[in-house]
Amino acid sequence: MFDGPEPIYLQIAQMIRAQVLAGELAEEEQVMSTTQFATTFRINPATAAKAFAGLVDEGVLYKRRGLGMFVAPGAREKLLADHRARFFDEVLAPALAQADLLDIPTAEIVDYVLGRPRPAGTSGDQSTGPTTDPTPR
């Protein structure tokens, strides 16, 4: 299962983040213990503990003494904010820079975004009409 190029503890942390983002792990829900993780995935318990420690430092998980690890209140919103910021920095900013090089006007980009089909169950503006902002880039 953990066959990516990153260290296993980072892959575990990413898996838990993805579960929180997807709503598979809810706020205040208990996550598997390090021992359960180690047994289930046949890894060293210290590796799972390192992943959990990182997630605690990030504010995604917290420990209840004697009970185990739980998803922190606000963890999903924090992860969403982090992912959105990274999306704007790593995906959208370079795409807009490329659009500038290609002299693509802002209105054309907006029309494209608003007119594209959206997968079922996604949030956001479902409008398919053209924008009224004719401001060129």
Coordinates of N, CA, C and O in Angstrom, one line a residue:
M1 N 0.8 -1.2 0.0 CA 0.0 0.0 0.0 C 0.9 1.3 0.0 O 0.6 2.2 -0.7
F2 N 1.9 1.3 0.8 CA 2.7 2.5 0.9 C 4.0 2.3 0.0 O 5.0 1.9 0.4
D3 N 3.8 2.5 -1.3 CA 4.8 2.3 -2.2 C 5.3 3.5 -3.0 O 6.0 3.5 -3.9
G4 N 4.9 4.7 -2.5 CA 5.3 5.9 -3.1 C 6.7 6.3 -2.8 O 7.4 5.6 -2.0
P5 N 7.3 7.3 -3.4 CA 8.7 7.7 -3.2 C 8.9 8.4 -1.8 O 10.0 8.4 -1.3
E6 N 7.8 8.9 -1.2 CA 7.9 9.6 0.0 C 8.1 8.6 1.2 O 7.7 7.5 1.1
P7 N 8.6 9.0 2.3 CA 8.7 8.2 3.5 C 7.3 7.7 3.9 O 6.3 8.4 3.7
I8 N 7.2 6.5 4.4 CA 5.9 5.9 4.8 C 5.1 6.8 5.8 O 3.9 7.0 5.6
Y9 N 5.8 7.5 6.7 CA 5.1 8.3 7.7 C 4.4 9.5 7.0 O 3.3 9.9 7.4
L10 N 5.0 10.0 5.9 CA 4.4 11.1 5.2 C 3.2 10.6 4.4 O 2.1 11.3 4.3
Q11 N 3.3 9.3 3.9 CA 2.2 8.7 3.1 C 1.0 8.5 4.1 O -0.2 8.7 3.7
I12 N 1.3 8.0 5.3 CA 0.2 7.8 6.3 C -0.5 9.1 6.6 O -1.7 9.2 6.6
A13 N 0.3 10.1 6.9 CA -0.3 11.5 7.2 C -1.1 11.9 6.0 O -2.2 12.5 6.3
Q14 N -0.7 11.8 4.8 CA -1.5 12.2 3.7 C -2.7 11.4 3.5 O -3.8 12.0 3.2
M15 N -2.7 10.1 3.8 CA -3.9 9.3 3.8 C -4.9 9.8 4.8 O -6.1 9.9 4.5
I16 N -4.5 10.1 6.0 CA -5.4 10.6 7.0 C -6.0 12.0 6.7 O -7.2 12.2 6.8
R17 N -5.1 12.8 6.1 CA -5.6 14.1 5.7 C -6.7 14.0 4.6 O -7.7 14.6 4.6
A18 N -6.4 13.1 3.7 CA -7.4 12.8 2.6 C -8.7 12.3 3.2 O -9.8 12.7 2.7
Q19 N -8.7 11.4 4.2 CA -9.9 10.9 4.8 C -10.6 12.0 5.5 O -11.9 12.0 5.5
V20 N -9.9 12.9 6.1 CA -10.6 14.0 6.8 C -11.2 15.0 5.8 O -12.4 15.4 5.9
L21 N -10.5 15.3 4.7 CA -11.0 16.1 3.6 C -12.3 15.5 3.0 O -13.2 16.3 2.7
A22 N -12.2 14.2 2.8 CA -13.4 13.6 2.1 C -14.5 13.3 3.1 O -15.6 12.9 2.6
G23 N -14.4 13.6 4.3 CA -15.4 13.4 5.3 C -15.5 12.0 5.8 O -16.5 11.6 6.5
E24 N -14.5 11.2 5.4 CA -14.5 9.8 5.9 C -14.2 9.7 7.4 O -14.5 8.8 8.1
L25 N -13.4 10.7 7.9 CA -13.1 10.8 9.3 C -13.7 12.2 9.7 O -13.3 13.2 9.2
A26 N -14.6 12.2 10.6 CA -15.3 13.4 11.1 C -14.6 14.0 12.3 O -13.8 13.3 13.0
E27 N -14.9 15.2 12.6 CA -14.4 15.9 13.8 C -14.7 15.0 15.0 O -15.8 14.5 15.1
E28 N -13.8 14.9 15.9 CA -14.0 14.2 17.2 C -14.0 12.7 17.0 O -14.3 11.9 17.9
E29 N -13.9 12.2 15.7 CA -13.9 10.8 15.5 C -12.5 10.2 15.8 O -11.5 10.8 15.5
Q30 N -12.5 9.0 16.5 CA -11.2 8.4 16.8 C -10.6 7.7 15.6 O -11.3 7.2 14.7
V31 N -9.3 7.9 15.5 CA -8.5 7.2 14.4 C -7.9 6.0 15.0 O -7.8 5.8 16.2
M32 N -7.4 5.1 14.1 CA -6.7 3.9 14.6 C -5.5 4.2 15.4 O -4.9 5.2 15.2
S33 N -5.3 3.4 16.4 CA -4.1 3.6 17.2 C -2.8 3.3 16.4 O -2.9 2.6 15.3
T34 N -1.7 3.7 16.9 CA -0.4 3.4 16.2 C -0.2 1.8 16.1 O 0.2 1.3 15.1
T35 N -0.6 1.1 17.1 CA -0.5 -0.3 17.1 C -1.4 -0.9 16.1 O -1.0 -1.8 15.3
Q36 N -2.7 -0.5 16.0 CA -3.6 -1.0 15.0 C -3.1 -0.6 13.6 O -3.1 -1.5 12.7
F37 N -2.5 0.6 13.4 CA -2.0 1.0 12.1 C -0.8 0.0 11.8 O -0.7 -0.5 10.6
A38 N 0.1 -0.2 12.7 CA 1.2 -1.0 12.5 C 0.8 -2.5 12.1 O 1.4 -3.1 11.2
T39 N -0.2 -3.0 12.8 CA -0.6 -4.3 12.5 C -1.4 -4.4 11.2 O -1.1 -5.3 10.4
T40 N -2.2 -3.5 10.9 CA -3.0 -3.5 9.7 C -2.2 -3.3 8.5 O -2.3 -4.1 7.5
F41 N -1.2 -2.4 8.5 CA -0.4 -2.1 7.4 C 1.0 -2.8 7.4 O 1.8 -2.5 6.5
R42 N 1.3 -3.5 8.4 CA 2.5 -4.2 8.6 C 3.7 -3.3 8.5 O 4.6 -3.4 7.7
I43 N 3.7 -2.3 9.4 CA 4.7 -1.3 9.5 C 5.2 -1.2 10.9 O 4.5 -1.7 11.8
N44 N 6.3 -0.5 11.1 CA 6.8 -0.3 12.5 C 5.9 0.7 13.2 O 5.5 1.7 12.6
P45 N 5.5 0.4 14.4 CA 4.6 1.4 15.2 C 5.2 2.8 15.3 O 4.5 3.8 15.3
A46 N 6.6 2.9 15.3 CA 7.2 4.2 15.4 C 6.9 5.0 14.2 O 6.9 6.2 14.2
T47 N 6.8 4.3 13.0 CA 6.5 5.0 11.8 C 5.1 5.7 11.8 O 4.9 6.8 11.5
A48 N 4.1 4.9 12.3 CA 2.8 5.4 12.5 C 2.8 6.5 13.5 O 2.1 7.6 13.3
A49 N 3.5 6.4 14.6 CA 3.6 7.4 15.6 C 4.1 8.7 15.1 O 3.7 9.8 15.5
K50 N 5.1 8.6 14.2 CA 5.7 9.8 13.6 C 4.7 10.5 12.8 O 4.6 11.8 12.8
A51 N 3.9 9.8 12.0 CA 2.8 10.4 11.2 C 1.8 11.1 12.1 O 1.4 12.2 11.8
F52 N 1.4 10.4 13.1 CA 0.4 11.0 14.0 C 1.0 12.2 14.7 O 0.2 13.2 14.9
A53 N 2.2 12.2 15.1 CA 2.8 13.4 15.8 C 2.8 14.6 14.9 O 2.5 15.7 15.3
G54 N 3.1 14.3 13.6 CA 3.1 15.4 12.6 C 1.7 16.0 12.5 O 1.5 17.2 12.4
L55 N 0.7 15.1 12.4 CA -0.7 15.6 12.3 C -1.2 16.3 13.6 O -2.0 17.2 13.5
V56 N -0.7 15.9 14.7 CA -1.0 16.7 15.9 C -0.4 18.1 15.9 O -1.0 19.1 16.2
D57 N 0.9 18.1 15.4 CA 1.6 19.4 15.2 C 0.8 20.3 14.3 O 0.8 21.6 14.5
E58 N 0.2 19.8 13.2 CA -0.6 20.5 12.2 C -1.9 20.9 12.8 O -2.6 21.7 12.1
G59 N -2.4 20.3 13.8 CA -3.7 20.6 14.3 C -4.8 19.8 13.7 O -6.0 20.1 13.8
V60 N -4.4 18.7 13.0 CA -5.4 17.8 12.4 C -5.9 16.7 13.4 O -7.1 16.4 13.4
L61 N -5.0 16.3 14.2 CA -5.4 15.3 15.2 C -5.0 15.8 16.6 O -4.2 16.8 16.7
Y62 N -5.7 15.3 17.6 CA -5.3 15.5 19.0 C -5.4 14.3 19.8 O -6.1 13.3 19.4
K63 N -4.7 14.2 20.9 CA -4.6 13.0 21.7 C -5.5 13.2 23.0 O -5.4 14.2 23.6
R64 N -6.3 12.2 23.3 CA -7.1 12.2 24.5 C -6.4 11.1 25.4 O -6.3 10.0 25.0
R65 N -5.8 11.6 26.5 CA -5.0 10.7 27.3 C -5.8 9.5 27.7 O -6.9 9.6 28.2
G66 N -5.2 8.3 27.4 CA -5.8 7.1 27.8 C -6.9 6.6 26.8 O -7.3 5.4 26.9
L67 N -7.2 7.4 25.8 CA -8.3 7.0 24.8 C -7.7 6.9 23.4 O -8.2 6.1 22.6
G68 N -6.8 7.7 23.1 CA -6.2 7.6 21.7 C -6.2 8.9 21.0 O -6.4 10.0 21.6
M69 N -6.1 8.8 19.7 CA -6.0 10.0 18.8 C -7.4 10.2 18.1 O -8.1 9.3 17.7
F70 N -7.8 11.5 18.0 CA -9.0 11.9 17.5 C -8.8 13.0 16.5 O -7.9 13.8 16.6
V71 N -9.8 13.2 15.6 CA -9.7 14.3 14.6 C -10.1 15.5 15.3 O -11.1 15.6 16.1
A72 N -9.3 16.5 15.2 CA -9.4 17.8 15.9 C -10.6 18.6 15.3 O -10.9 18.5 14.1
P73 N -11.3 19.3 16.2 CA -12.3 20.2 15.7 C -11.7 21.3 14.7 O -10.7 21.8 15.0
G74 N -12.4 21.5 13.6 CA -12.0 22.4 12.6 C -10.9 21.9 11.7 O -10.4 22.6 10.9
A75 N -10.6 20.6 11.8 CA -9.5 20.0 11.0 C -9.8 20.0 9.5 O -8.9 20.4 8.7
R76 N -11.0 19.7 9.2 CA -11.4 19.7 7.7 C -11.3 21.1 7.2 O -10.8 21.3 6.1
E77 N -11.8 22.1 7.9 CA -11.8 23.5 7.4 C -10.3 24.0 7.3 O -10.0 24.7 6.3
K78 N -9.5 23.6 8.2 CA -8.1 23.9 8.2 C -7.4 23.3 6.9 O -6.7 24.0 6.2
L79 N -7.7 22.0 6.7 CA -7.1 21.4 5.5 C -7.6 22.0 4.2 O -6.9 22.2 3.3
L80 N -8.9 22.3 4.2 CA -9.5 22.9 3.0 C -8.8 24.3 2.7 O -8.4 24.6 1.6
A81 N -8.6 25.1 3.8 CA -7.9 26.4 3.6 C -6.5 26.2 3.1 O -6.1 26.9 2.2
D82 N -5.8 25.2 3.7 CA -4.4 24.9 3.3 C -4.4 24.5 1.8 O -3.5 25.0 1.0
H83 N -5.3 23.6 1.4 CA -5.3 23.1 0.0 C -5.7 24.2 -0.9 O -5.2 24.3 -2.0
R84 N -6.7 25.0 -0.5 CA -7.1 26.1 -1.4 C -5.9 27.1 -1.6 O -5.7 27.5 -2.8
A85 N -5.2 27.4 -0.6 CA -4.1 28.4 -0.7 C -3.0 27.8 -1.6 O -2.5 28.4 -2.5
R86 N -2.8 26.5 -1.4 CA -1.8 25.8 -2.3 C -2.2 25.8 -3.7 O -1.5 25.9 -4.7
F87 N -3.6 25.5 -3.9 CA -4.1 25.5 -5.3 C -3.9 26.9 -6.0 O -3.4 26.9 -7.1
F88 N -4.2 28.0 -5.3 CA -4.0 29.3 -5.9 C -2.5 29.5 -6.2 O -2.2 30.1 -7.3
D89 N -1.6 29.2 -5.3 CA -0.2 29.4 -5.4 C 0.4 28.5 -6.5 O 1.2 29.0 -7.3
E90 N 0.1 27.2 -6.5 CA 0.8 26.2 -7.3 C 0.1 25.9 -8.6 O 0.8 25.5 -9.5
V91 N -1.2 26.1 -8.7 CA -1.9 25.8 -9.9 C -2.4 27.0 -10.6 O -2.1 27.3 -11.8
L92 N -3.2 27.8 -9.9 CA -3.9 28.9 -10.6 C -2.9 30.1 -11.0 O -3.0 30.6 -12.1
A93 N -2.0 30.4 -10.1 CA -1.1 31.5 -10.4 C -0.2 31.2 -11.6 O -0.1 32.1 -12.5
P94 N 0.4 30.0 -11.8 CA 1.1 29.7 -13.0 C 0.2 29.7 -14.2 O 0.6 30.1 -15.3
A95 N -1.1 29.2 -14.1 CA -2.0 29.2 -15.2 C -2.3 30.6 -15.7 O -2.4 30.9 -16.9
L96 N -2.5 31.5 -14.7 CA -2.8 32.9 -15.1 C -1.6 33.6 -15.7 O -1.8 34.4 -16.6
A97 N -0.4 33.2 -15.2 CA 0.8 33.8 -15.8 C 0.9 33.3 -17.3 O 1.2 34.1 -18.2
Q98 N 0.6 32.1 -17.5 CA 0.6 31.5 -18.9 C -0.5 32.2 -19.7 O -0.3 32.6 -20.9
A99 N -1.7 32.5 -19.1 CA -2.7 33.2 -19.9 C -2.3 34.6 -20.2 O -2.6 35.1 -21.3
D100 N -1.5 35.3 -19.3 CA -1.0 36.6 -19.6 C -0.1 36.5 -20.9 O -0.1 37.4 -21.7
L101 N 0.8 35.5 -20.9 CA 1.7 35.3 -22.0 C 1.0 35.1 -23.3 O 1.4 35.5 -24.4
L102 N -0.2 34.4 -23.2 CA -0.9 34.1 -24.4 C -2.0 35.2 -24.7 O -2.8 35.0 -25.6
D103 N -2.0 36.3 -24.0 CA -2.9 37.4 -24.2 C -4.4 36.9 -24.1 O -5.2 37.4 -24.9
I104 N -4.7 36.0 -23.2 CA -6.0 35.6 -23.0 C -6.7 36.5 -22.0 O -6.2 36.7 -20.9
P105 N -7.8 37.2 -22.4 CA -8.4 38.2 -21.5 C -9.1 37.5 -20.3 O -9.6 36.3 -20.4
T106 N -9.2 38.2 -19.3 CA -9.8 37.7 -18.0 C -11.2 37.2 -18.3 O -11.7 36.2 -17.8
A107 N -12.0 38.0 -19.1 CA -13.4 37.6 -19.4 C -13.5 36.3 -20.1 O -14.4 35.5 -19.8
E108 N -12.5 36.0 -20.9 CA -12.5 34.7 -21.6 C -12.3 33.5 -20.6 O -12.9 32.5 -20.7
I109 N -11.4 33.8 -19.7 CA -11.1 32.7 -18.7 C -12.3 32.5 -17.8 O -12.7 31.4 -17.5
V110 N -13.0 33.6 -17.4 CA -14.2 33.5 -16.6 C -15.3 32.8 -17.3 O -15.9 31.9 -16.8
D111 N -15.5 33.2 -18.6 CA -16.5 32.5 -19.4 C -16.2 31.0 -19.5 O -17.1 30.1 -19.4
Y112 N -15.0 30.6 -19.6 CA -14.6 29.2 -19.7 C -14.9 28.5 -18.4 O -15.5 27.4 -18.4
V113 N -14.5 29.1 -17.3 CA -14.7 28.5 -16.0 C -16.2 28.4 -15.7 O -16.7 27.3 -15.2
L114 N -17.0 29.4 -16.0 CA -18.4 29.4 -15.7 C -19.2 28.4 -16.6 O -20.2 27.9 -16.2
G115 N -18.7 28.2 -17.8 CA -19.4 27.4 -18.8 C -19.0 25.9 -18.8 O -19.7 25.1 -19.4
R116 N -18.0 25.6 -18.0 CA -17.6 24.2 -18.0 C -18.5 23.3 -17.2 O -19.1 23.8 -16.2
P117 N -18.7 22.1 -17.7 CA -19.6 21.2 -16.9 C -18.9 20.8 -15.5 O -17.7 20.7 -15.5
R118 N -19.7 20.8 -14.5 CA -19.1 20.4 -13.2 C -19.6 19.0 -12.8 O -20.7 18.7 -13.0
P119 N -18.7 18.3 -12.2 CA -19.1 16.9 -11.7 C -20.3 17.0 -10.7 O -20.3 18.0 -9.9
A120 N -21.1 16.1 -10.7 CA -22.2 16.0 -9.7 C -21.7 16.0 -8.3 O -20.7 15.4 -8.0
G121 N -22.4 16.8 -7.5 CA -22.1 16.8 -6.1 C -21.0 17.8 -5.7 O -20.6 17.8 -4.6
T122 N -20.5 18.6 -6.7 CA -19.5 19.6 -6.3 C -20.2 20.9 -5.9 O -21.3 21.2 -6.4
S123 N -19.6 21.7 -5.1 CA -20.1 23.0 -4.7 C -19.6 24.0 -5.6 O -18.8 23.8 -6.5
G124 N -20.1 25.2 -5.5 CA -19.7 26.3 -6.3 C -20.8 26.8 -7.2 O -21.9 26.2 -7.3
D125 N -20.5 27.9 -7.9 CA -21.5 28.5 -8.8 C -21.7 27.5 -10.0 O -20.8 27.2 -10.7
Q126 N -22.9 27.1 -10.2 CA -23.3 26.2 -11.3 C -23.7 27.0 -12.5 O -24.2 26.4 -13.5
S127 N -23.6 28.3 -12.5 CA -24.0 29.1 -13.6 C -23.2 28.8 -14.9 O -22.0 28.5 -14.8
T128 N -23.9 28.8 -16.0 CA -23.3 28.5 -17.3 C -23.3 29.7 -18.2 O -22.9 29.6 -19.3
G129 N -23.9 30.8 -17.8 CA -24.0 31.9 -18.6 C -22.7 32.7 -18.7 O -21.8 32.6 -17.9
P130 N -22.6 33.5 -19.8 CA -21.4 34.3 -19.9 C -21.3 35.4 -18.9 O -22.3 35.8 -18.3
T131 N -20.1 35.8 -18.6 CA -19.8 36.9 -17.7 C -20.2 38.2 -18.3 O -20.1 38.3 -19.5
T132 N -20.5 39.2 -17.5 CA -20.8 40.5 -18.0 C -19.6 41.4 -17.8 O -19.6 42.6 -18.1
D133 N -18.5 40.9 -17.3 CA -17.3 41.7 -17.1 C -16.4 41.7 -18.3 O -15.7 40.7 -18.6
P134 N -16.5 42.7 -19.1 CA -15.7 42.7 -20.4 C -14.3 43.3 -20.2 O -13.6 43.5 -21.2
T135 N -13.8 43.4 -18.9 CA -12.5 44.0 -18.7 C -11.4 43.1 -19.3 O -11.3 41.9 -18.8
P136 N -10.6 43.5 -20.2 CA -9.6 42.7 -20.7 C -8.4 42.6 -19.7 O -8.3 43.5 -18.9
R137 N -7.6 41.6 -19.8 CA -6.5 41.4 -19.0 C -5.4 42.4 -19.4 O -5.1 42.7 -20.5

